[in-house]
Coordinates of N, CA, C and O in Angstrom, one line a residue:
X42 N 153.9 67.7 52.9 CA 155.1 68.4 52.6 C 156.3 67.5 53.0 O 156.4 67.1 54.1
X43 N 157.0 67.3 52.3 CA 158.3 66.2 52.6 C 159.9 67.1 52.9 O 160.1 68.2 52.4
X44 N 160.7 66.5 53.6 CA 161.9 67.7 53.8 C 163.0 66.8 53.1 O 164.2 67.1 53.2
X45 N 162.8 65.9 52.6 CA 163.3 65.4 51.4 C 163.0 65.3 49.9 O 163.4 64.4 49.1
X46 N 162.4 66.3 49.6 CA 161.8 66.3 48.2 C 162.6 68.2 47.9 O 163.3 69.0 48.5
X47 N 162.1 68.2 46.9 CA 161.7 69.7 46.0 C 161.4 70.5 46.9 O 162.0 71.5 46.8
X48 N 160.4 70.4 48.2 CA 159.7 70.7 48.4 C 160.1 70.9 49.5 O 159.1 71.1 50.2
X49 N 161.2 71.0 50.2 CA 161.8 71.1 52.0 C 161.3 72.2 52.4 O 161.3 73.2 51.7
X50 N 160.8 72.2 53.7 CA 160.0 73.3 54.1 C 161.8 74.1 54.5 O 162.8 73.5 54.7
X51 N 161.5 75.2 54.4 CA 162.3 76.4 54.7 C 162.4 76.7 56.1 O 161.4 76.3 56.7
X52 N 163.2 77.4 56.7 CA 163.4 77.6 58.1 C 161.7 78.1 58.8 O 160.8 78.9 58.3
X53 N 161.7 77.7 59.5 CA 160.6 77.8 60.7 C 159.4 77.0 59.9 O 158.3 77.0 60.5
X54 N 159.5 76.5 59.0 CA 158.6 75.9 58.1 C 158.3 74.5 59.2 O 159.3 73.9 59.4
X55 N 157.3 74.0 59.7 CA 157.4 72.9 60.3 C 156.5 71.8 59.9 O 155.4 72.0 59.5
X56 N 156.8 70.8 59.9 CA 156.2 69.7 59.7 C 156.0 68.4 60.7 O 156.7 68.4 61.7
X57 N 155.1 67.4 60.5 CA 154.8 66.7 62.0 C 155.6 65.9 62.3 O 156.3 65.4 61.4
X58 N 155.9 65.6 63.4 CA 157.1 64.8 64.2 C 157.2 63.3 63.6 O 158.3 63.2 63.0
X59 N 156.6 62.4 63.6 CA 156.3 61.2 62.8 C 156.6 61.5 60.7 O 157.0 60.8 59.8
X60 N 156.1 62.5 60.8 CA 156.4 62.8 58.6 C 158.1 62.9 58.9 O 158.9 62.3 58.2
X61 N 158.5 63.7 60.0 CA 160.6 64.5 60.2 C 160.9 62.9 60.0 O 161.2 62.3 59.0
X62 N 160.6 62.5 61.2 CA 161.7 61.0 61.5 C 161.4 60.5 60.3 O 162.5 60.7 59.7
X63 N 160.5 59.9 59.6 CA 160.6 59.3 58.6 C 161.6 59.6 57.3 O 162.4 58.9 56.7
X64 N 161.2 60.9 57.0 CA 162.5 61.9 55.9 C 163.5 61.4 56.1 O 164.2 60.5 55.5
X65 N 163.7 62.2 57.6 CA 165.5 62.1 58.1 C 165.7 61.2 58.3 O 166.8 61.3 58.8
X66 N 165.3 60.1 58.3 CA 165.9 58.4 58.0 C 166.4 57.7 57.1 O 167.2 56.8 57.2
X67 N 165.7 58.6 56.0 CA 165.8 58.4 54.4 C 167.0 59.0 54.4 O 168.0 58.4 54.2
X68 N 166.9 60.3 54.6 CA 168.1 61.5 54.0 C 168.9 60.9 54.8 O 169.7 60.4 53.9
X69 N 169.5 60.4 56.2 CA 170.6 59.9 56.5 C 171.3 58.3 56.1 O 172.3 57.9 56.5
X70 N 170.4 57.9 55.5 CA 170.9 56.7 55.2 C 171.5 57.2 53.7 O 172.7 56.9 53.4
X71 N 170.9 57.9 52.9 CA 171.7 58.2 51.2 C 172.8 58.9 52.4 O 173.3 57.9 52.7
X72 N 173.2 59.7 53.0 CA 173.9 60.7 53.0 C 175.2 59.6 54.1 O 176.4 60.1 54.2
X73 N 175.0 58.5 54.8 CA 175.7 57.2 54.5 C 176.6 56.8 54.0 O 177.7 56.7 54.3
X74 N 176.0 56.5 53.2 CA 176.7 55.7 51.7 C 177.3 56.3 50.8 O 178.2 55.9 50.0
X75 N 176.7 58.0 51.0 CA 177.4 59.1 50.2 C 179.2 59.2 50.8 O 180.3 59.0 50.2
X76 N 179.0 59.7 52.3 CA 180.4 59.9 53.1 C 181.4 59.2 53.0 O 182.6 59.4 52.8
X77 N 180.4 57.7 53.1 CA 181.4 56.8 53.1 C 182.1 55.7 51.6 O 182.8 54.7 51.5
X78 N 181.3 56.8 50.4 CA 181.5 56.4 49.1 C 180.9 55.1 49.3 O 181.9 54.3 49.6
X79 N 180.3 54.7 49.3 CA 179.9 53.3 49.0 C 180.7 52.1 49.6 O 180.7 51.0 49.2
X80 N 181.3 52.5 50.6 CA 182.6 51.3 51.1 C 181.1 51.2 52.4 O 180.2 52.1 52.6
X81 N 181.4 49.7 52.9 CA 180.8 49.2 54.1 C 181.3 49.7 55.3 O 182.5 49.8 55.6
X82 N 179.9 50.3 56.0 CA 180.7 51.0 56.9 C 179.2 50.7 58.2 O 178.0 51.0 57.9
X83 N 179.5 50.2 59.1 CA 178.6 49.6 60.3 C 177.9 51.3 61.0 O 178.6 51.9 61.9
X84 N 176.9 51.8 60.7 CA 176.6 53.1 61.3 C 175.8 52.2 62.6 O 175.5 51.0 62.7
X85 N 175.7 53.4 63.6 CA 175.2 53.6 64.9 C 174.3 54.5 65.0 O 174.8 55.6 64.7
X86 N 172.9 54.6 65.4 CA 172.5 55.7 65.7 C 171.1 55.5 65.3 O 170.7 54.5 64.8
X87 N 170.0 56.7 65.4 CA 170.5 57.8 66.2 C 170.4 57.8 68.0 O 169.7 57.1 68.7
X88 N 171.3 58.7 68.4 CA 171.6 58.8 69.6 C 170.9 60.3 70.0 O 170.3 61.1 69.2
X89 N 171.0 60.6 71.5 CA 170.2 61.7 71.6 C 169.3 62.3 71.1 O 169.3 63.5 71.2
X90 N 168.0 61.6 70.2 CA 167.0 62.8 70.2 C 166.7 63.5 71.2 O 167.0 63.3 72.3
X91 N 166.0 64.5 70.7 CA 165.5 65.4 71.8 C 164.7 66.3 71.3 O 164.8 66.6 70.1
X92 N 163.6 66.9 72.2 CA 163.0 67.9 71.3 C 162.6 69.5 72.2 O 161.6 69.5 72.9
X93 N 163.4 70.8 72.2 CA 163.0 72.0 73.1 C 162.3 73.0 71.8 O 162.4 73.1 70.6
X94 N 161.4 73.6 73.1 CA 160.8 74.9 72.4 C 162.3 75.6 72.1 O 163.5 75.4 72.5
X95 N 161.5 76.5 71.1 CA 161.8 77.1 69.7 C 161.5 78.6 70.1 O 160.8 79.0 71.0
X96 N 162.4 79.6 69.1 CA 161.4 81.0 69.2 C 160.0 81.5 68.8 O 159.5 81.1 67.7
X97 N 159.4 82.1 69.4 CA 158.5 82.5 68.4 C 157.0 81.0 69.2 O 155.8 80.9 68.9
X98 N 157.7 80.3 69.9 CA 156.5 79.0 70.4 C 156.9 78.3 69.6 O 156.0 77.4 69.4
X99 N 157.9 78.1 68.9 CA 158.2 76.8 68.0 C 158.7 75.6 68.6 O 159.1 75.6 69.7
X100 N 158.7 74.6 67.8 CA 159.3 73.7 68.5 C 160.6 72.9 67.6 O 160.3 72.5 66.5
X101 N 161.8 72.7 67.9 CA 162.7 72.5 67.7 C 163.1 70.4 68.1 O 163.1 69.8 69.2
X102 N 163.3 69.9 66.9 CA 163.8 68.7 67.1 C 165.1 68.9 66.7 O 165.5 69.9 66.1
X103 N 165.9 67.5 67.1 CA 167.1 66.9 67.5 C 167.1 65.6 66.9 O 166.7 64.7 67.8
X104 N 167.3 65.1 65.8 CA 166.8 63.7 66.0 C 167.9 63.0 66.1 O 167.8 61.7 66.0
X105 N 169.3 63.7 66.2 CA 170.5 63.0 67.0 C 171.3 62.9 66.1 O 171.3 63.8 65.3
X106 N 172.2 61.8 66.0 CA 173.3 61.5 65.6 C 174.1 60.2 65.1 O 174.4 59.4 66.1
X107 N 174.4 60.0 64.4 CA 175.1 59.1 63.8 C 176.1 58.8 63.3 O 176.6 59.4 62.4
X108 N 176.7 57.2 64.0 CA 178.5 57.2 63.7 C 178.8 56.0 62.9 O 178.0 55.1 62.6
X109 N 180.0 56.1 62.7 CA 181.1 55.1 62.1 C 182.0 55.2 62.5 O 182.3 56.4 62.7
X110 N 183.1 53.9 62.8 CA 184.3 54.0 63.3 C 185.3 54.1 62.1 O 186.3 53.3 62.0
X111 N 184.9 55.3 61.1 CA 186.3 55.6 60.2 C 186.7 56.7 60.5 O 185.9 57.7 60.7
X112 N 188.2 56.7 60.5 CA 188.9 58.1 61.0 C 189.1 58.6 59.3 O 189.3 58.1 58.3
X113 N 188.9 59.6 59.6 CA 189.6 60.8 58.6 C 190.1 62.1 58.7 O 189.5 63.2 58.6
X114 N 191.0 61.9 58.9 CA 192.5 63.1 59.0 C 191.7 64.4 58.1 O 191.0 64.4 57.2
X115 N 192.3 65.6 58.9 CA 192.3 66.5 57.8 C 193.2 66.6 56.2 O 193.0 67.0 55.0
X116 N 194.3 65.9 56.8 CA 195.2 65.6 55.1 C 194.4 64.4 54.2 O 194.8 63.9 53.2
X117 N 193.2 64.1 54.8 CA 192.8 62.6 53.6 C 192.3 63.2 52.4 O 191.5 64.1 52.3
X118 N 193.0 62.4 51.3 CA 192.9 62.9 50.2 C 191.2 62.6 49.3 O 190.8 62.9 48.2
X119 N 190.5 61.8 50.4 CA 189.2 61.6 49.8 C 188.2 62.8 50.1 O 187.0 62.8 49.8
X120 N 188.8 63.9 50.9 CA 187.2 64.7 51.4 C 186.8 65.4 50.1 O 185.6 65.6 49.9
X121 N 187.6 65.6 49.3 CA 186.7 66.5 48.2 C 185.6 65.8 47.5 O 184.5 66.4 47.3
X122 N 186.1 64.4 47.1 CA 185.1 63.4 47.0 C 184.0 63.0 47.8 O 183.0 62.8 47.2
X123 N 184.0 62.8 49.1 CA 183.2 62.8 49.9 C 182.0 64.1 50.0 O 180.8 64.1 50.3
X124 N 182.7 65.0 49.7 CA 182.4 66.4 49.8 C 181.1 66.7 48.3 O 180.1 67.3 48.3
X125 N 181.7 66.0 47.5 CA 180.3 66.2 46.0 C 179.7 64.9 46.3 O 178.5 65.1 46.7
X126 N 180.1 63.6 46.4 CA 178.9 62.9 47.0 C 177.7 63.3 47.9 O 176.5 63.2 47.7
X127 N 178.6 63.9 49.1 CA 177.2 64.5 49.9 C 176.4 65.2 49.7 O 175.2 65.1 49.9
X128 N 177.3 66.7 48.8 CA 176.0 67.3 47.7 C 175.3 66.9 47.1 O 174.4 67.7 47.0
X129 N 175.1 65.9 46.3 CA 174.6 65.2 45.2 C 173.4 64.8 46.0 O 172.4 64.7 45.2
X130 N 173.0 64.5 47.0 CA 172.5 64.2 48.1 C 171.7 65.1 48.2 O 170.6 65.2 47.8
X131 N 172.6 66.1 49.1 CA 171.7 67.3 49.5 C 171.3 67.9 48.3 O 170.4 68.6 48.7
X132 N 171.3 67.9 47.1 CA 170.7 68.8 46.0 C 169.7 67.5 45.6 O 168.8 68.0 44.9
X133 N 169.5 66.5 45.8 CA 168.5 65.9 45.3 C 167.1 66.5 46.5 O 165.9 66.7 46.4
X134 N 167.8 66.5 47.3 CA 166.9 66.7 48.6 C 166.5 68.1 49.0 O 166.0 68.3 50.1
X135 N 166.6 68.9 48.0 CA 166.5 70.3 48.1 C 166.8 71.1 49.0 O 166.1 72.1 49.4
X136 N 168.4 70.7 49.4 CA 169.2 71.6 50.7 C 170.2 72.3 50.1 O 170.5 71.9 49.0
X137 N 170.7 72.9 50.4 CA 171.9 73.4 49.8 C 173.6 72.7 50.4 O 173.9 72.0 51.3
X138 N 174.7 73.5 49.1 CA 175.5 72.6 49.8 C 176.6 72.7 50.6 O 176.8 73.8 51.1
X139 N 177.3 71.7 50.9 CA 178.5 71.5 52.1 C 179.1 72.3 51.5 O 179.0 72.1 50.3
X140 N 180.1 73.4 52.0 CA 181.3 73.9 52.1 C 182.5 72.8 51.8 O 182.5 71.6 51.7
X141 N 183.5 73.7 51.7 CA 185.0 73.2 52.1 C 184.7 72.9 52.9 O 183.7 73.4 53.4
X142 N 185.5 71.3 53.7 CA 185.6 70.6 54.8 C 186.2 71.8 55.9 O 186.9 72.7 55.5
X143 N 186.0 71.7 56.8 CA 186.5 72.7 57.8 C 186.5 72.2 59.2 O 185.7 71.3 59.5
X144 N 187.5 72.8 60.2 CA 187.2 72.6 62.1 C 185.5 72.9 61.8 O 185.0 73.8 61.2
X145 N 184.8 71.7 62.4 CA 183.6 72.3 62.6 C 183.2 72.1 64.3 O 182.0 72.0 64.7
X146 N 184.4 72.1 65.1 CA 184.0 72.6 66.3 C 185.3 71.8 67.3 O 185.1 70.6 67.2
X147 N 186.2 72.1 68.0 CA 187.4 71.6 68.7 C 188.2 71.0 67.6 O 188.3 71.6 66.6
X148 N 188.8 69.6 67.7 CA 189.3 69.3 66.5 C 188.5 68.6 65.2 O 189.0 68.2 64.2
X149 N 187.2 68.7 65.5 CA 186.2 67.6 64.7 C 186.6 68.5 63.3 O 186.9 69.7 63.5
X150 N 186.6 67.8 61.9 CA 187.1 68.1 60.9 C 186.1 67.7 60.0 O 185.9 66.5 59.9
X151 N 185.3 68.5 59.1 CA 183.9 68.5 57.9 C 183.4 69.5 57.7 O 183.9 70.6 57.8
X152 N 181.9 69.2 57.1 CA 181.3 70.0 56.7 C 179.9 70.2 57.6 O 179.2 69.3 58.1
X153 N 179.6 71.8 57.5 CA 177.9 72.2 57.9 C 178.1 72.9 57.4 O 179.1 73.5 57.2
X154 N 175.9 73.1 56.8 CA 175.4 73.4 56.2 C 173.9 73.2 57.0 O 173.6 72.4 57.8
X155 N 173.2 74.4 56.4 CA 171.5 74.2 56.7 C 171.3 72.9 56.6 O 171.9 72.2 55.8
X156 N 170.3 72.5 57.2 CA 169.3 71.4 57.2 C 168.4 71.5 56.7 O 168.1 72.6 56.3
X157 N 167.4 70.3 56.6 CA 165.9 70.6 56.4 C 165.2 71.0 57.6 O 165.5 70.7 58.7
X158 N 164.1 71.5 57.3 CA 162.9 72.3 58.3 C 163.6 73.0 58.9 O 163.6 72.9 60.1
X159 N 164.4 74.0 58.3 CA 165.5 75.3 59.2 C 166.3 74.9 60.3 O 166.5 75.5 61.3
X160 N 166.8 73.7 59.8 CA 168.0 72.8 61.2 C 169.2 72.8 60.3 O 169.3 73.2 59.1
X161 N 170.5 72.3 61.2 CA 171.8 72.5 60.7 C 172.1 70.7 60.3 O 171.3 69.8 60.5
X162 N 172.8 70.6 60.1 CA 173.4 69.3 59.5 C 175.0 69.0 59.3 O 175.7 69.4 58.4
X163 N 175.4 68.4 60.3 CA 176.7 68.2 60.4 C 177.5 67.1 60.1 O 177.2 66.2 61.0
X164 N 178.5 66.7 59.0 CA 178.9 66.1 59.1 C 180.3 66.0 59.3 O 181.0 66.9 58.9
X165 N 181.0 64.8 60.2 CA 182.5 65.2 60.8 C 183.2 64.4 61.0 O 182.5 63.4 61.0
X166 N 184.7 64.0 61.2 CA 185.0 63.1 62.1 C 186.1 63.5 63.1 O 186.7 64.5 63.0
X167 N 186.2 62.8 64.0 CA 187.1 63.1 65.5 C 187.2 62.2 65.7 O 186.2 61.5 65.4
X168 N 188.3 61.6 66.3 CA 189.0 60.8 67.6 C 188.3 59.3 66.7 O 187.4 58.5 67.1
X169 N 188.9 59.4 65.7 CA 188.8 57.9 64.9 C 186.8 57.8 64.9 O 186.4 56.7 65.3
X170 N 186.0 58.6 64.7 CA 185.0 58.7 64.3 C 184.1 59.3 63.8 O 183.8 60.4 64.2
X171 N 183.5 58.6 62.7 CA 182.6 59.6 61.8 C 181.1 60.2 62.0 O 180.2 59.3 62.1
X172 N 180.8 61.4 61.9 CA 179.6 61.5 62.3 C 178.6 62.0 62.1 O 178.8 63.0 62.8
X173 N 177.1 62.3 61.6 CA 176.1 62.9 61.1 C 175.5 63.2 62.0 O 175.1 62.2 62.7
X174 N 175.0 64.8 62.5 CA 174.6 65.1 63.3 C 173.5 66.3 63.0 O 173.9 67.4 62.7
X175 N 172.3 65.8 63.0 CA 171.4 66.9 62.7 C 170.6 67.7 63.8 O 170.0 67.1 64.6
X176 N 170.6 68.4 63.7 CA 169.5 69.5 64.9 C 168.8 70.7 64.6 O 169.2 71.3 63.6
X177 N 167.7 71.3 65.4 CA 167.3 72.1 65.3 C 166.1 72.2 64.3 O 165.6 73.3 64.0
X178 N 165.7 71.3 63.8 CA 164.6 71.0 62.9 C 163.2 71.5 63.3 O 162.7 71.4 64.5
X179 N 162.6 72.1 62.2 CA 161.2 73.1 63.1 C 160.0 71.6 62.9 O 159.9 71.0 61.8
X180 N 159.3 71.1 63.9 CA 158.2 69.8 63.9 C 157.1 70.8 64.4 O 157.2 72.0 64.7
X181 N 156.0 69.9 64.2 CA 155.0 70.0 65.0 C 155.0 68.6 65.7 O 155.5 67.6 65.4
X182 N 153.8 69.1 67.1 CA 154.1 68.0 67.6 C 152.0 68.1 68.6 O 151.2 69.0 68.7
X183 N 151.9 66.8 69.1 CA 150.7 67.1 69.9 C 151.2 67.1 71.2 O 152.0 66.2 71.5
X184 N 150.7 68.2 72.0 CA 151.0 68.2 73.0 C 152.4 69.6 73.7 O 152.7 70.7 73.2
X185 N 152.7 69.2 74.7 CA 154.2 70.3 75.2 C 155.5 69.6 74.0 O 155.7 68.4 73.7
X186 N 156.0 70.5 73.6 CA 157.4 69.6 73.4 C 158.4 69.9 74.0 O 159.1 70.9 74.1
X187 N 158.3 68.9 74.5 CA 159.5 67.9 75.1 C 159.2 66.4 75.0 O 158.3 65.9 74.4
X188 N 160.4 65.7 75.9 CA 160.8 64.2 75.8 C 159.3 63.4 76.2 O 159.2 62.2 76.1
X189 N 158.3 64.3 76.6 CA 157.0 63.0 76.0 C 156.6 63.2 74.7 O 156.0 62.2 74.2
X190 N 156.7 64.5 74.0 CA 156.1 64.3 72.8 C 156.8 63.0 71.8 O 156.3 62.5 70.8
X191 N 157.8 62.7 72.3 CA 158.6 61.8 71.2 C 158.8 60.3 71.3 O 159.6 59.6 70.7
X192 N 157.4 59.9 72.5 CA 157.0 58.5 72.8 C 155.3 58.4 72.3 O 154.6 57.4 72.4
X193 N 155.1 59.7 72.0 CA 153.5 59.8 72.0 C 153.5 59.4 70.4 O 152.4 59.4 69.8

């Protein structure tokens, strides 16, 4: 089952930890190129994975986040553009799409929307940086999850 295909498992839908990272590597690299329209842009990341139980005994990944040092103002006149790029993305990927750009938390300025495997997906920028931040992804995993399942 892939969480980049047709076929994205649905919230609590989980899939194995090693199948996520590989996806969401994929999906964040088009969704890259998408933000940043095709201009060169040096990404970082990801930063903070992490992985906590879930409700229900699930287990919940983090597989972090990712930047660029481009600022974008709430007045920039490219988000609407940026904004169908990313869909184009997410609809190939079988997620649904970004809203109006919005505060999506203190001054950070973009869009969220569901994720794959019942996780959120944020994209933003603040304080002269841009950022893709996914969480909450339902995995399977061997073992407890937590921070050893994600060296095992």
């Amino acid at each position: 089952m892939a969480l980049i295909s047709g076929c994205t498992p649905g919230p609590g839908e989980a899939v194995p930890l090693g199948e996520a990272r590989n996806e969401v590597a994929a999906l964040v690299e088009e969704l890259q190129e998408a933000f940043t329209l095709g201009e060169e842009a040096e990404w970082s990341g990801p930063r903070r994975e992490a992985l906590a139980p879930g409700e229900g005994g699930s287990c919940r990944w983090r597989p972090g986040t990712w930047s660029t040092p481009l600022r974008l103002e709430e007045s920039d006149l490219s988000w609407p553009d940026r904004r169908e790029r990313v869909n184009e993305v997410l609809a190939e990927h079988g997620l649904g799409e970004a809203g109006d750009p919005e505060y999506t938390g203190g001054a950070a300025y973009g869009f969220e929307t569901e994720g794959p495997a019942g996780g959120r997906l944020r994209i933003d920028s603040w304080k002269g940086e841009s950022t893709i931040y996914l969480h909450g992804l339902a995995v399977e995993v061997k073992g407890a999850c937590d921070e050893s399942a994600l060296t095992g």
